[in-house]
């Protein structure tokens, strides 16, 4: 069986192996032992509540209990940009007009922005290829929302997710080649690696502060603004189902879209149910359901069949063991799929 749980220090080595398969464009999951080791230590301290809430980085792993392998990873950063700059491009509009010549033009522009500083960020979502079957990807992505529903007080009002931007078949980024390379004079992967290590001062030093006209960029660079990497499209759709949307902010390197939402308006916050665990088999009309315990220091989640809206959730002995729960313990549940009447 699979279980999603809080990361531990024992997961560092398999996490590094997993990161080696991620590829370029995901700055929060690079196969760097020092960086990932520090991040896992921060995550462990986050679940233990030994560091301030705004500094926390909650990392979760999906474990295959049949062999002890890590199948996937995902994370929630409580607040971004408070200890190092957090940059995006905001897409704006400038109007140029002349009554004398009867000319009126609207021009899209890119503004270097720190507008999203302080937001809670969903990040580091990756599922190993051999586990990309059934509901695994959907479950892994949506697990973070159920955690936020249970511990809503730990997060800021606004939540964001930077999506990996479009890349050509050879791995190059048309947007970076059309814009960023002119200022940074280095390959995309090199720049991406520097930001992953927290070295971001060069962004402010080298990028122009004045608005950039989109029309000045090569056509292939213009075409990918706000577009996601082909492997990221399913993840974008899942986040949009949960209440997030695109509002005109993009990544400064590959122009991937930044999705935004409000924690209080997420489906998981609105529709999840605080219930009681009991041992047994579900009876009546059931649906695929996320079920988690309510323990911050030992957060765990399974995917099971549960009856619609029940205040008691019947779980097998094995599921109770995976959740580290006993009958009578509080649990939180959420239907995996969005119901049609909920949009």
mmCIF file of C-alpha atoms in Angstrom:
data_model
loop_
_atom_site.group_PDB
_atom_site.id
_atom_site.type_symbol
_atom_site.label_atom_id
_atom_site.label_comp_id
_atom_site.label_asym_id
_atom_site.label_seq_id
_atom_site.Cartn_x
_atom_site.Cartn_y
_atom_site.Cartn_z
ATOM 1 C CA UNK A 1 0.000 0.000 0.000
ATOM 2 C CA UNK A 2 0.921 3.638 -0.348
ATOM 3 C CA UNK A 3 0.915 6.216 2.430
ATOM 4 C CA UNK A 4 1.677 9.925 2.386
ATOM 5 C CA UNK A 5 3.526 11.086 5.480
ATOM 6 C CA UNK A 6 5.681 13.845 6.898
ATOM 7 C CA UNK A 7 9.278 13.582 5.716
ATOM 8 C CA UNK A 8 12.009 12.410 8.113
ATOM 9 C CA UNK A 9 15.787 12.695 8.211
ATOM 10 C CA UNK A 10 16.003 9.095 6.999
ATOM 11 C CA UNK A 11 14.483 10.167 3.690
ATOM 12 C CA UNK A 12 17.378 12.398 2.576
ATOM 13 C CA UNK A 13 19.253 9.794 0.489
ATOM 14 C CA UNK A 14 16.214 8.460 -1.403
ATOM 15 C CA UNK A 15 15.019 12.048 -1.895
ATOM 16 C CA UNK A 16 18.326 12.951 -3.565
ATOM 17 C CA UNK A 17 17.975 9.925 -5.859
ATOM 18 C CA UNK A 18 14.469 11.054 -6.733
ATOM 19 C CA UNK A 19 15.627 14.612 -7.431
ATOM 20 C CA UNK A 20 18.083 13.288 -10.017
ATOM 21 C CA UNK A 21 15.118 12.265 -12.154
ATOM 22 C CA UNK A 22 13.259 15.578 -11.966
ATOM 23 C CA UNK A 23 15.106 17.423 -14.748
ATOM 24 C CA UNK A 24 15.524 21.170 -15.196
ATOM 25 C CA UNK A 25 13.003 23.824 -14.298
ATOM 26 C CA UNK A 26 12.048 22.786 -10.749
ATOM 27 C CA UNK A 27 14.287 24.949 -8.590
ATOM 28 C CA UNK A 28 12.949 23.586 -5.290
ATOM 29 C CA UNK A 29 14.015 20.000 -5.980
ATOM 30 C CA UNK A 30 17.642 19.881 -7.143
ATOM 31 C CA UNK A 31 19.910 16.865 -6.426
ATOM 32 C CA UNK A 32 22.199 18.887 -4.184
ATOM 33 C CA UNK A 33 22.930 17.146 -0.868
ATOM 34 C CA UNK A 34 23.656 20.314 1.097
ATOM 35 C CA UNK A 35 20.566 22.120 -0.149
ATOM 36 C CA UNK A 36 18.166 19.177 0.179
ATOM 37 C CA UNK A 37 19.665 18.123 3.505
ATOM 38 C CA UNK A 38 19.085 21.587 4.943
ATOM 39 C CA UNK A 39 15.588 21.627 3.532
ATOM 40 C CA UNK A 40 14.673 18.274 5.069
ATOM 41 C CA UNK A 41 16.026 19.443 8.421
ATOM 42 C CA UNK A 42 13.814 22.533 8.126
ATOM 43 C CA UNK A 43 10.833 20.318 7.287
ATOM 44 C CA UNK A 44 11.415 18.092 10.309
ATOM 45 C CA UNK A 45 11.636 21.203 12.512
ATOM 46 C CA UNK A 46 8.461 22.499 10.884
ATOM 47 C CA UNK A 47 6.407 19.458 11.825
ATOM 48 C CA UNK A 48 7.949 19.562 15.320
ATOM 49 C CA UNK A 49 7.013 23.282 15.599
ATOM 50 C CA UNK A 50 10.511 24.230 16.759
ATOM 51 C CA UNK A 51 10.862 27.096 14.263
ATOM 52 C CA UNK A 52 8.550 30.102 13.678
ATOM 53 C CA UNK A 53 5.484 29.413 11.487
ATOM 54 C CA UNK A 54 6.610 31.788 8.713
ATOM 55 C CA UNK A 55 9.914 29.901 8.312
ATOM 56 C CA UNK A 56 8.358 26.471 7.941
ATOM 57 C CA UNK A 57 8.649 24.214 4.919
ATOM 58 C CA UNK A 58 6.340 21.199 5.173
ATOM 59 C CA UNK A 59 7.597 18.350 2.986
ATOM 60 C CA UNK A 60 5.630 15.147 2.415
ATOM 61 C CA UNK A 61 6.655 11.862 0.836
ATOM 62 C CA UNK A 62 4.572 9.096 -0.674
ATOM 63 C CA UNK A 63 5.976 5.782 0.549
ATOM 64 C CA UNK A 64 5.371 2.334 -0.911
ATOM 65 C CA UNK A 65 5.056 0.278 2.260
ATOM 66 C CA UNK A 66 5.582 -2.989 0.357
ATOM 67 C CA UNK A 67 9.241 -2.161 -0.296
ATOM 68 C CA UNK A 68 9.968 1.034 1.665
ATOM 69 C CA UNK A 69 10.648 3.048 -1.530
ATOM 70 C CA UNK A 70 9.711 6.677 -1.937
ATOM 71 C CA UNK A 71 7.191 7.029 -4.762
ATOM 72 C CA UNK A 72 6.806 10.800 -4.691
ATOM 73 C CA UNK A 73 7.252 14.077 -2.878
ATOM 74 C CA UNK A 74 5.418 17.393 -2.471
ATOM 75 C CA UNK A 75 5.706 20.395 -0.185
ATOM 76 C CA UNK A 76 4.178 23.577 1.216
ATOM 77 C CA UNK A 77 6.344 26.584 2.058
ATOM 78 C CA UNK A 78 4.560 28.633 4.704
ATOM 79 C CA UNK A 79 5.717 32.010 3.354
ATOM 80 C CA UNK A 80 8.060 32.954 0.510
ATOM 81 C CA UNK A 81 10.307 35.963 0.095
ATOM 82 C CA UNK A 82 10.775 36.851 3.761
ATOM 83 C CA UNK A 83 14.448 35.855 3.993
ATOM 84 C CA UNK A 84 15.440 36.127 0.311
ATOM 85 C CA UNK A 85 13.844 37.992 -2.605
ATOM 86 C CA UNK A 86 10.968 36.320 -4.435
ATOM 87 C CA UNK A 87 10.686 37.585 -8.006
ATOM 88 C CA UNK A 88 8.046 37.201 -10.702
ATOM 89 C CA UNK A 89 7.056 39.028 -13.832
ATOM 90 C CA UNK A 90 3.662 40.699 -13.664
ATOM 91 C CA UNK A 91 2.029 41.050 -17.051
ATOM 92 C CA UNK A 92 0.730 44.583 -17.459
ATOM 93 C CA UNK A 93 -0.546 46.880 -20.182
ATOM 94 C CA UNK A 94 0.703 50.213 -21.489
ATOM 95 C CA UNK A 95 -1.414 52.315 -23.829
ATOM 96 C CA UNK A 96 0.046 54.565 -26.538
ATOM 97 C CA UNK A 97 -2.333 56.854 -28.428
ATOM 98 C CA UNK A 98 -2.302 59.830 -30.744
ATOM 99 C CA UNK A 99 -5.507 61.662 -31.612
ATOM 100 C CA UNK A 100 -3.720 63.542 -34.370
ATOM 101 C CA UNK A 101 -2.706 60.306 -36.118
ATOM 102 C CA UNK A 102 -5.778 58.368 -34.951
ATOM 103 C CA UNK A 103 -3.539 55.667 -33.497
ATOM 104 C CA UNK A 104 -4.377 53.711 -30.348
ATOM 105 C CA UNK A 105 -2.264 50.732 -29.274
ATOM 106 C CA UNK A 106 -2.238 48.511 -26.203
ATOM 107 C CA UNK A 107 1.074 46.856 -25.451
ATOM 108 C CA UNK A 108 1.619 43.922 -23.065
ATOM 109 C CA UNK A 109 4.524 44.481 -20.697
ATOM 110 C CA UNK A 110 6.539 42.520 -18.159
ATOM 111 C CA UNK A 111 7.204 44.152 -14.770
ATOM 112 C CA UNK A 112 9.788 42.672 -12.415
ATOM 113 C CA UNK A 113 7.748 42.243 -9.244
ATOM 114 C CA UNK A 114 7.921 41.211 -5.601
ATOM 115 C CA UNK A 115 4.124 41.359 -5.286
ATOM 116 C CA UNK A 116 3.730 37.761 -4.071
ATOM 117 C CA UNK A 117 6.164 38.093 -1.164
ATOM 118 C CA UNK A 118 4.763 36.485 1.983
ATOM 119 C CA UNK A 119 2.414 34.077 0.194
ATOM 120 C CA UNK A 120 2.186 30.391 1.071
ATOM 121 C CA UNK A 121 3.626 28.317 -1.785
ATOM 122 C CA UNK A 122 2.813 24.844 -3.061
ATOM 123 C CA UNK A 123 5.968 23.358 -4.563
ATOM 124 C CA UNK A 124 8.223 20.354 -5.207
ATOM 125 C CA UNK A 125 5.570 18.028 -6.626
ATOM 126 C CA UNK A 126 7.149 14.965 -8.251
ATOM 127 C CA UNK A 127 5.991 11.383 -8.724
ATOM 128 C CA UNK A 128 8.356 8.629 -9.832
ATOM 129 C CA UNK A 129 7.510 7.405 -13.365
ATOM 130 C CA UNK A 130 6.775 3.827 -12.291
ATOM 131 C CA UNK A 131 4.074 5.095 -9.893
ATOM 132 C CA UNK A 132 2.251 7.284 -12.400
ATOM 133 C CA UNK A 133 -0.801 5.068 -12.499
ATOM 134 C CA UNK A 134 -4.328 5.215 -11.150
ATOM 135 C CA UNK A 135 -5.009 8.018 -8.706
ATOM 136 C CA UNK A 136 -1.448 8.390 -7.418
ATOM 137 C CA UNK A 137 -0.607 11.719 -9.058
ATOM 138 C CA UNK A 138 -3.942 13.297 -8.219
ATOM 139 C CA UNK A 139 -3.733 12.071 -4.618
ATOM 140 C CA UNK A 140 -0.193 13.326 -4.110
ATOM 141 C CA UNK A 141 -1.030 16.801 -5.410
ATOM 142 C CA UNK A 142 -4.271 17.144 -3.466
ATOM 143 C CA UNK A 143 -2.854 15.809 -0.195
ATOM 144 C CA UNK A 144 -1.426 19.248 0.556
ATOM 145 C CA UNK A 145 -4.861 20.824 0.516
ATOM 146 C CA UNK A 146 -6.185 18.443 3.151
ATOM 147 C CA UNK A 147 -3.180 19.267 5.340
ATOM 148 C CA UNK A 148 -3.937 22.968 4.924
ATOM 149 C CA UNK A 149 -7.590 22.395 5.763
ATOM 150 C CA UNK A 150 -6.598 20.747 9.044
ATOM 151 C CA UNK A 151 -3.960 23.353 9.961
ATOM 152 C CA UNK A 152 -5.344 26.442 8.254
ATOM 153 C CA UNK A 153 -4.039 28.736 10.999
ATOM 154 C CA UNK A 154 -0.434 27.987 10.006
ATOM 155 C CA UNK A 155 -0.702 29.565 6.548
ATOM 156 C CA UNK A 156 -1.141 32.984 5.026
ATOM 157 C CA UNK A 157 -4.331 34.145 3.336
ATOM 158 C CA UNK A 158 -2.892 33.804 -0.174
ATOM 159 C CA UNK A 159 -1.542 30.586 -1.673
ATOM 160 C CA UNK A 160 0.517 30.345 -4.878
ATOM 161 C CA UNK A 161 2.083 27.676 -7.062
ATOM 162 C CA UNK A 162 4.810 28.356 -9.634
ATOM 163 C CA UNK A 163 4.294 25.981 -12.536
ATOM 164 C CA UNK A 164 7.203 24.746 -14.633
ATOM 165 C CA UNK A 165 7.250 26.682 -17.902
ATOM 166 C CA UNK A 166 7.240 25.392 -21.452
ATOM 167 C CA UNK A 167 10.396 23.754 -22.778
ATOM 168 C CA UNK A 168 11.215 22.629 -26.308
ATOM 169 C CA UNK A 169 11.987 18.997 -27.124
ATOM 170 C CA UNK A 170 15.709 19.631 -26.615
ATOM 171 C CA UNK A 171 15.093 21.024 -23.117
ATOM 172 C CA UNK A 172 15.643 24.680 -23.964
ATOM 173 C CA UNK A 173 13.300 27.415 -22.782
ATOM 174 C CA UNK A 174 12.176 29.709 -25.650
ATOM 175 C CA UNK A 175 11.375 32.467 -23.172
ATOM 176 C CA UNK A 176 14.769 32.308 -21.500
ATOM 177 C CA UNK A 177 16.592 32.186 -24.828
ATOM 178 C CA UNK A 178 14.601 35.185 -26.042
ATOM 179 C CA UNK A 179 15.045 37.312 -22.927
ATOM 180 C CA UNK A 180 17.012 36.031 -19.952
ATOM 181 C CA UNK A 181 20.111 34.926 -21.812
ATOM 182 C CA UNK A 182 20.710 38.497 -23.008
ATOM 183 C CA UNK A 183 21.079 39.655 -19.406
ATOM 184 C CA UNK A 184 22.559 36.638 -17.597
ATOM 185 C CA UNK A 185 24.992 35.387 -20.276
ATOM 186 C CA UNK A 186 24.707 31.785 -19.069
ATOM 187 C CA UNK A 187 22.691 28.639 -19.783
ATOM 188 C CA UNK A 188 19.192 28.185 -18.393
ATOM 189 C CA UNK A 189 20.223 25.206 -16.244
ATOM 190 C CA UNK A 190 23.038 27.214 -14.658
ATOM 191 C CA UNK A 191 20.715 30.078 -13.739
ATOM 192 C CA UNK A 192 18.105 27.609 -12.491
ATOM 193 C CA UNK A 193 20.711 25.926 -10.304
ATOM 194 C CA UNK A 194 21.859 29.202 -8.772
ATOM 195 C CA UNK A 195 18.329 30.142 -7.726
ATOM 196 C CA UNK A 196 17.814 26.657 -6.259
ATOM 197 C CA UNK A 197 20.793 27.294 -3.983
ATOM 198 C CA UNK A 198 19.323 30.619 -2.852
ATOM 199 C CA UNK A 199 21.734 32.752 -4.849
ATOM 200 C CA UNK A 200 19.289 35.331 -6.138
ATOM 201 C CA UNK A 201 21.083 38.654 -5.754
ATOM 202 C CA UNK A 202 22.194 38.486 -9.393
ATOM 203 C CA UNK A 203 18.540 38.809 -10.476
ATOM 204 C CA UNK A 204 18.232 42.314 -9.091
ATOM 205 C CA UNK A 205 21.732 43.168 -10.255
ATOM 206 C CA UNK A 206 21.279 42.075 -13.875
ATOM 207 C CA UNK A 207 17.585 42.278 -14.745
ATOM 208 C CA UNK A 208 16.166 45.629 -15.916
ATOM 209 C CA UNK A 209 13.729 47.301 -13.541
ATOM 210 C CA UNK A 210 11.803 49.158 -16.232
ATOM 211 C CA UNK A 211 8.862 47.476 -18.012
ATOM 212 C CA UNK A 212 9.775 45.195 -20.910
ATOM 213 C CA UNK A 213 7.571 45.235 -24.015
ATOM 214 C CA UNK A 214 6.439 41.704 -24.859
ATOM 215 C CA UNK A 215 6.243 42.602 -28.550
ATOM 216 C CA UNK A 216 10.034 43.073 -28.621
ATOM 217 C CA UNK A 217 10.592 39.395 -27.790
ATOM 218 C CA UNK A 218 10.960 36.699 -30.465
ATOM 219 C CA UNK A 219 7.639 35.161 -31.467
ATOM 220 C CA UNK A 220 8.435 31.769 -29.910
ATOM 221 C CA UNK A 221 9.208 33.492 -26.593
ATOM 222 C CA UNK A 222 5.951 35.462 -26.709
ATOM 223 C CA UNK A 223 3.962 32.310 -27.468
ATOM 224 C CA UNK A 224 5.010 30.446 -24.303
ATOM 225 C CA UNK A 225 4.301 33.169 -21.735
ATOM 226 C CA UNK A 226 1.950 31.616 -19.165
ATOM 227 C CA UNK A 227 2.266 28.136 -20.731
ATOM 228 C CA UNK A 228 3.307 25.074 -18.726
ATOM 229 C CA UNK A 229 5.762 22.268 -19.414
ATOM 230 C CA UNK A 230 3.965 19.367 -21.137
ATOM 231 C CA UNK A 231 4.469 17.127 -18.086
ATOM 232 C CA UNK A 232 3.054 19.846 -15.806
ATOM 233 C CA UNK A 233 -0.303 20.277 -17.551
ATOM 234 C CA UNK A 234 -2.114 17.637 -15.435
ATOM 235 C CA UNK A 235 -0.780 19.260 -12.240
ATOM 236 C CA UNK A 236 -2.090 22.645 -13.375
ATOM 237 C CA UNK A 237 -5.562 21.226 -14.026
ATOM 238 C CA UNK A 238 -5.644 19.616 -10.579
ATOM 239 C CA UNK A 239 -4.741 22.864 -8.829
ATOM 240 C CA UNK A 240 -7.384 24.747 -10.789
ATOM 241 C CA UNK A 241 -9.988 22.171 -9.736
ATOM 242 C CA UNK A 242 -9.112 22.899 -6.110
ATOM 243 C CA UNK A 243 -9.705 26.643 -6.424
ATOM 244 C CA UNK A 244 -6.504 28.157 -7.826
ATOM 245 C CA UNK A 245 -6.252 30.300 -10.958
ATOM 246 C CA UNK A 246 -3.862 32.284 -13.151
ATOM 247 C CA UNK A 247 -3.768 36.048 -12.582
ATOM 248 C CA UNK A 248 -1.019 37.245 -14.903
ATOM 249 C CA UNK A 249 2.147 36.473 -12.931
ATOM 250 C CA UNK A 250 4.857 34.306 -14.509
ATOM 251 C CA UNK A 251 8.276 32.934 -13.653
ATOM 252 C CA UNK A 252 11.115 35.272 -14.648
ATOM 253 C CA UNK A 253 13.181 32.537 -16.312
ATOM 254 C CA UNK A 254 10.791 30.267 -18.215
ATOM 255 C CA UNK A 255 7.531 32.321 -18.017
ATOM 256 C CA UNK A 256 5.618 29.440 -16.418
ATOM 257 C CA UNK A 257 2.328 30.628 -14.885
ATOM 258 C CA UNK A 258 1.940 31.352 -11.183
ATOM 259 C CA UNK A 259 -1.430 30.070 -9.955
ATOM 260 C CA UNK A 260 -3.032 31.862 -7.030
ATOM 261 C CA UNK A 261 -5.847 31.231 -4.605
ATOM 262 C CA UNK A 262 -7.103 32.041 -1.135
ATOM 263 C CA UNK A 263 -6.726 29.370 1.509
ATOM 264 C CA UNK A 264 -10.209 29.993 2.910
ATOM 265 C CA UNK A 265 -11.749 29.410 -0.539
ATOM 266 C CA UNK A 266 -10.009 26.109 -1.330
ATOM 267 C CA UNK A 267 -12.270 23.096 -1.892
ATOM 268 C CA UNK A 268 -10.534 21.169 0.877
ATOM 269 C CA UNK A 269 -11.205 23.918 3.404
ATOM 270 C CA UNK A 270 -14.802 24.218 2.256
ATOM 271 C CA UNK A 271 -15.724 20.551 1.828
ATOM 272 C CA UNK A 272 -13.449 18.383 3.995
ATOM 273 C CA UNK A 273 -15.042 16.733 7.022
ATOM 274 C CA UNK A 274 -13.635 16.256 10.513
ATOM 275 C CA UNK A 275 -14.775 12.755 11.433
ATOM 276 C CA UNK A 276 -14.008 9.811 13.710
ATOM 277 C CA UNK A 277 -12.105 6.697 12.687
ATOM 278 C CA UNK A 278 -13.661 3.296 13.253
ATOM 279 C CA UNK A 279 -12.542 -0.209 12.350
ATOM 280 C CA UNK A 280 -14.548 -1.970 9.674
ATOM 281 C CA UNK A 281 -15.694 -1.855 6.064
ATOM 282 C CA UNK A 282 -17.631 1.045 4.539
ATOM 283 C CA UNK A 283 -21.313 0.468 3.873
ATOM 284 C CA UNK A 284 -23.568 2.283 1.461
ATOM 285 C CA UNK A 285 -22.604 4.539 -1.443
ATOM 286 C CA UNK A 286 -18.829 5.120 -1.367
ATOM 287 C CA UNK A 287 -16.293 7.184 -3.257
ATOM 288 C CA UNK A 288 -12.513 7.452 -3.424
ATOM 289 C CA UNK A 289 -11.517 9.592 -0.446
ATOM 290 C CA UNK A 290 -8.442 11.155 1.123
ATOM 291 C CA UNK A 291 -8.260 10.360 4.833
ATOM 292 C CA UNK A 292 -5.636 11.845 7.157
ATOM 293 C CA UNK A 293 -4.941 11.884 10.837
ATOM 294 C CA UNK A 294 -4.935 15.230 12.646
ATOM 295 C CA UNK A 295 -1.398 15.092 14.077
ATOM 296 C CA UNK A 296 0.939 17.854 12.986
ATOM 297 C CA UNK A 297 4.057 16.119 14.315
ATOM 298 C CA UNK A 298 3.171 12.784 12.662
ATOM 299 C CA UNK A 299 0.937 13.677 9.740
ATOM 300 C CA UNK A 300 -0.131 10.694 7.631
ATOM 301 C CA UNK A 301 -2.696 10.113 4.887
ATOM 302 C CA UNK A 302 -4.196 7.193 2.947
ATOM 303 C CA UNK A 303 -6.497 6.881 -0.040
ATOM 304 C CA UNK A 304 -9.530 4.682 0.577
ATOM 305 C CA UNK A 305 -13.222 4.145 -0.122
ATOM 306 C CA UNK A 306 -15.505 6.049 2.248
ATOM 307 C CA UNK A 307 -19.199 6.835 2.439
ATOM 308 C CA UNK A 308 -20.322 10.272 1.348
ATOM 309 C CA UNK A 309 -20.379 12.821 4.161
ATOM 310 C CA UNK A 310 -20.112 10.318 6.995
ATOM 311 C CA UNK A 311 -19.088 11.558 10.431
ATOM 312 C CA UNK A 312 -17.530 8.143 11.010
ATOM 313 C CA UNK A 313 -15.092 6.644 8.521
ATOM 314 C CA UNK A 314 -14.671 2.880 8.450
ATOM 315 C CA UNK A 315 -11.048 1.872 7.951
ATOM 316 C CA UNK A 316 -9.312 -1.472 7.767
ATOM 317 C CA UNK A 317 -6.812 -2.535 10.411
ATOM 318 C CA UNK A 318 -4.007 -1.882 7.927
ATOM 319 C CA UNK A 319 -5.292 1.620 7.100
ATOM 320 C CA UNK A 320 -5.515 2.481 10.797
ATOM 321 C CA UNK A 321 -1.935 1.281 11.220
ATOM 322 C CA UNK A 322 -0.734 3.416 8.301
ATOM 323 C CA UNK A 323 -2.476 6.459 9.782
ATOM 324 C CA UNK A 324 -1.062 5.724 13.256
ATOM 325 C CA UNK A 325 -4.644 5.889 14.499
ATOM 326 C CA UNK A 326 -6.894 3.952 16.823
ATOM 327 C CA UNK A 327 -10.675 3.571 16.532
ATOM 328 C CA UNK A 328 -12.242 6.699 17.994
ATOM 329 C CA UNK A 329 -9.405 9.004 16.946
ATOM 330 C CA UNK A 330 -10.234 12.144 14.960
ATOM 331 C CA UNK A 331 -9.499 12.068 11.231
ATOM 332 C CA UNK A 332 -10.185 14.411 8.309
ATOM 333 C CA UNK A 333 -11.601 13.281 4.973
ATOM 334 C CA UNK A 334 -12.111 14.767 1.520
ATOM 335 C CA UNK A 335 -13.480 13.242 -1.678
ATOM 336 C CA UNK A 336 -10.655 12.848 -4.189
ATOM 337 C CA UNK A 337 -12.701 14.035 -7.138
ATOM 338 C CA UNK A 338 -14.560 17.308 -7.434
ATOM 339 C CA UNK A 339 -18.297 16.790 -7.423
ATOM 340 C CA UNK A 340 -20.142 18.339 -10.370
ATOM 341 C CA UNK A 341 -22.404 20.446 -8.177
ATOM 342 C CA UNK A 342 -19.298 21.986 -6.587
ATOM 343 C CA UNK A 343 -17.981 23.198 -9.917
#
